[in-house]
Amino acid sequence: MSDPTHLTDIAADAVADAEDDRVPGPSPNPATNLMIQDILLRSVGRVSRMTLEKALLGKKYGTEFAKDAVENRSLTHTLAAYGVTKFATKSLPGFALVSTGLLVKTLFDRSQGKRKARKAGEKALRDQADPDGTR
């Protein structure tokens, strides 16, 4: 087997090389422990991401609006963000492609002028915060 070069491979090898032969985690079943770890990490990641998003939006738009905008994301938006993230983290070309796309989008927004770009972004947030248009 070749030398691991990815950080996750190095860390996994270090854990696997430990002298202790017990399965790490609360269950003697390694598949259960992996499922528990996966659920915990995803939950912590989601809570921290939502908290940060609400804090960033809440600073300008108020906490109630920020809560509505973050929690009322469409399934399409959520799946698209997940898919792009998964694609970007699978390979270096994927990361480069996603990064380039984000840079192009940022440059496009800047070319539209600050006022026009801000207005479009605020409209998108308003629509996301109140998808039924009841406000």
mmCIF file of C-alpha atoms in Angstrom:
data_model
loop_
_atom_site.group_PDB
_atom_site.id
_atom_site.type_symbol
_atom_site.label_atom_id
_atom_site.label_comp_id
_atom_site.label_asym_id
_atom_site.label_seq_id
_atom_site.Cartn_x
_atom_site.Cartn_y
_atom_site.Cartn_z
ATOM 1 C CA MET A 1 0.000 0.000 0.000
ATOM 2 C CA SER A 2 1.335 3.469 -0.829
ATOM 3 C CA ASP A 3 2.078 6.077 1.786
ATOM 4 C CA PRO A 4 -1.040 8.002 2.765
ATOM 5 C CA THR A 5 -0.908 11.639 1.711
ATOM 6 C CA HIS A 6 -4.403 12.802 2.592
ATOM 7 C CA LEU A 7 -4.882 14.148 6.110
ATOM 8 C CA THR A 8 -7.851 11.869 6.759
ATOM 9 C CA ASP A 9 -5.821 8.789 5.751
ATOM 10 C CA ILE A 10 -2.961 9.770 8.059
ATOM 11 C CA ALA A 11 -5.326 10.319 10.995
ATOM 12 C CA ALA A 12 -7.195 7.061 10.327
ATOM 13 C CA ASP A 13 -3.907 5.150 10.166
ATOM 14 C CA ALA A 14 -2.791 6.653 13.474
ATOM 15 C CA VAL A 15 -6.015 5.532 15.167
ATOM 16 C CA ALA A 16 -5.807 2.080 13.552
ATOM 17 C CA ASP A 17 -2.181 1.642 14.677
ATOM 18 C CA ALA A 18 -3.074 2.160 18.343
ATOM 19 C CA GLU A 19 -2.187 -0.769 20.583
ATOM 20 C CA ASP A 20 -5.723 -1.085 21.952
ATOM 21 C CA ASP A 21 -7.726 -3.660 19.957
ATOM 22 C CA ARG A 22 -11.141 -2.621 21.265
ATOM 23 C CA VAL A 23 -13.600 -1.041 18.864
ATOM 24 C CA PRO A 24 -13.665 2.693 19.688
ATOM 25 C CA GLY A 25 -17.127 3.880 20.652
ATOM 26 C CA PRO A 26 -20.025 2.918 22.887
ATOM 27 C CA SER A 27 -20.989 -0.226 20.965
ATOM 28 C CA PRO A 28 -18.946 -3.343 20.324
ATOM 29 C CA ASN A 29 -20.283 -3.211 16.744
ATOM 30 C CA PRO A 30 -18.035 -0.987 14.566
ATOM 31 C CA ALA A 31 -20.836 -0.265 12.069
ATOM 32 C CA THR A 32 -23.029 1.079 14.879
ATOM 33 C CA ASN A 33 -20.178 3.232 16.152
ATOM 34 C CA LEU A 34 -19.605 4.622 12.671
ATOM 35 C CA MET A 35 -23.313 5.442 12.341
ATOM 36 C CA ILE A 36 -23.339 7.157 15.757
ATOM 37 C CA GLN A 37 -20.242 9.184 14.883
ATOM 38 C CA ASP A 38 -21.716 10.165 11.508
ATOM 39 C CA ILE A 39 -24.996 11.347 13.044
ATOM 40 C CA LEU A 40 -23.204 13.291 15.786
ATOM 41 C CA LEU A 41 -20.799 15.028 13.412
ATOM 42 C CA ARG A 42 -23.543 15.918 10.944
ATOM 43 C CA SER A 43 -25.765 17.230 13.752
ATOM 44 C CA VAL A 44 -23.016 19.365 15.270
ATOM 45 C CA GLY A 45 -22.075 20.649 11.824
ATOM 46 C CA ARG A 46 -25.656 21.546 10.976
ATOM 47 C CA VAL A 47 -26.334 23.289 14.289
ATOM 48 C CA SER A 48 -23.107 25.286 14.116
ATOM 49 C CA ARG A 49 -23.700 26.208 10.452
ATOM 50 C CA MET A 50 -27.267 27.375 11.123
ATOM 51 C CA THR A 51 -26.168 29.321 14.211
ATOM 52 C CA LEU A 52 -23.467 31.119 12.262
ATOM 53 C CA GLU A 53 -25.815 31.868 9.355
ATOM 54 C CA LYS A 54 -28.462 33.276 11.691
ATOM 55 C CA ALA A 55 -25.865 35.386 13.495
ATOM 56 C CA LEU A 56 -24.476 36.819 10.252
ATOM 57 C CA LEU A 57 -27.913 37.677 8.855
ATOM 58 C CA GLY A 58 -29.314 38.763 12.216
ATOM 59 C CA LYS A 59 -26.706 41.473 12.577
ATOM 60 C CA LYS A 60 -28.206 43.400 9.666
ATOM 61 C CA TYR A 61 -31.758 42.108 9.276
ATOM 62 C CA GLY A 62 -32.791 41.180 12.830
ATOM 63 C CA THR A 63 -32.962 37.823 14.535
ATOM 64 C CA GLU A 64 -36.533 36.933 13.547
ATOM 65 C CA PHE A 65 -35.934 37.572 9.833
ATOM 66 C CA ALA A 66 -32.624 35.687 9.988
ATOM 67 C CA LYS A 67 -34.303 32.707 11.662
ATOM 68 C CA ASP A 68 -37.004 32.608 8.984
ATOM 69 C CA ALA A 69 -34.523 32.968 6.110
ATOM 70 C CA VAL A 70 -32.225 30.214 7.366
ATOM 71 C CA GLU A 71 -34.918 27.746 8.410
ATOM 72 C CA ASN A 72 -37.157 28.146 5.331
ATOM 73 C CA ARG A 73 -34.660 27.074 2.703
ATOM 74 C CA SER A 74 -36.189 25.084 -0.104
ATOM 75 C CA LEU A 75 -35.342 21.429 -0.578
ATOM 76 C CA THR A 76 -33.824 22.322 -3.961
ATOM 77 C CA HIS A 77 -31.505 24.892 -2.363
ATOM 78 C CA THR A 78 -30.482 22.464 0.373
ATOM 79 C CA LEU A 79 -29.799 19.593 -2.043
ATOM 80 C CA ALA A 80 -27.896 21.862 -4.440
ATOM 81 C CA ALA A 81 -25.661 23.133 -1.630
ATOM 82 C CA TYR A 82 -25.085 19.566 -0.426
ATOM 83 C CA GLY A 83 -24.273 18.334 -3.933
ATOM 84 C CA VAL A 84 -21.856 21.160 -4.683
ATOM 85 C CA THR A 85 -20.135 20.661 -1.330
ATOM 86 C CA LYS A 86 -19.839 16.919 -1.915
ATOM 87 C CA PHE A 87 -18.425 17.517 -5.399
ATOM 88 C CA ALA A 88 -15.916 20.094 -4.112
ATOM 89 C CA THR A 89 -14.621 17.836 -1.347
ATOM 90 C CA LYS A 90 -14.213 14.674 -3.438
ATOM 91 C CA SER A 91 -11.306 15.829 -5.593
ATOM 92 C CA LEU A 92 -8.943 18.655 -6.299
ATOM 93 C CA PRO A 93 -10.461 19.296 -9.762
ATOM 94 C CA GLY A 94 -13.905 19.431 -8.147
ATOM 95 C CA PHE A 95 -12.651 21.916 -5.580
ATOM 96 C CA ALA A 96 -11.066 24.011 -8.341
ATOM 97 C CA LEU A 97 -14.252 23.964 -10.415
ATOM 98 C CA VAL A 98 -16.501 24.957 -7.497
ATOM 99 C CA SER A 99 -14.054 27.644 -6.360
ATOM 100 C CA THR A 100 -13.898 29.049 -9.872
ATOM 101 C CA GLY A 101 -17.695 29.064 -10.062
ATOM 102 C CA LEU A 102 -17.935 30.962 -6.773
ATOM 103 C CA LEU A 103 -15.335 33.459 -7.972
ATOM 104 C CA VAL A 104 -17.227 33.969 -11.257
ATOM 105 C CA LYS A 105 -20.502 34.504 -9.358
ATOM 106 C CA THR A 106 -18.818 37.031 -7.062
ATOM 107 C CA LEU A 107 -17.326 38.902 -10.028
ATOM 108 C CA PHE A 108 -20.720 38.858 -11.773
ATOM 109 C CA ASP A 109 -22.411 40.302 -8.678
ATOM 110 C CA ARG A 110 -19.754 43.009 -8.472
ATOM 111 C CA SER A 111 -20.199 43.863 -12.153
ATOM 112 C CA GLN A 112 -23.911 44.488 -11.557
ATOM 113 C CA GLY A 113 -23.177 47.328 -9.177
ATOM 114 C CA LYS A 114 -23.492 47.269 -5.424
ATOM 115 C CA ARG A 115 -27.034 48.598 -5.269
ATOM 116 C CA LYS A 116 -28.440 46.189 -7.868
ATOM 117 C CA ALA A 117 -26.645 43.149 -6.398
ATOM 118 C CA ARG A 118 -27.708 44.031 -2.849
ATOM 119 C CA LYS A 119 -31.306 44.528 -3.967
ATOM 120 C CA ALA A 120 -31.364 41.133 -5.733
ATOM 121 C CA GLY A 121 -29.838 39.410 -2.699
ATOM 122 C CA GLU A 122 -32.266 41.025 -0.283
ATOM 123 C CA LYS A 123 -35.211 40.037 -2.490
ATOM 124 C CA ALA A 124 -33.977 36.425 -2.536
ATOM 125 C CA LEU A 125 -33.681 36.461 1.267
ATOM 126 C CA ARG A 126 -37.156 37.989 1.677
ATOM 127 C CA ASP A 127 -38.635 35.331 -0.614
ATOM 128 C CA GLN A 128 -36.812 32.619 1.329
ATOM 129 C CA ALA A 129 -37.902 33.994 4.704
ATOM 130 C CA ASP A 130 -41.525 34.240 3.615
ATOM 131 C CA PRO A 131 -42.098 31.695 0.832
ATOM 132 C CA ASP A 132 -45.888 32.103 0.923
ATOM 133 C CA GLY A 133 -45.725 35.888 0.603
ATOM 134 C CA THR A 134 -47.950 36.376 3.652
ATOM 135 C CA ARG A 135 -45.986 39.281 5.119
#
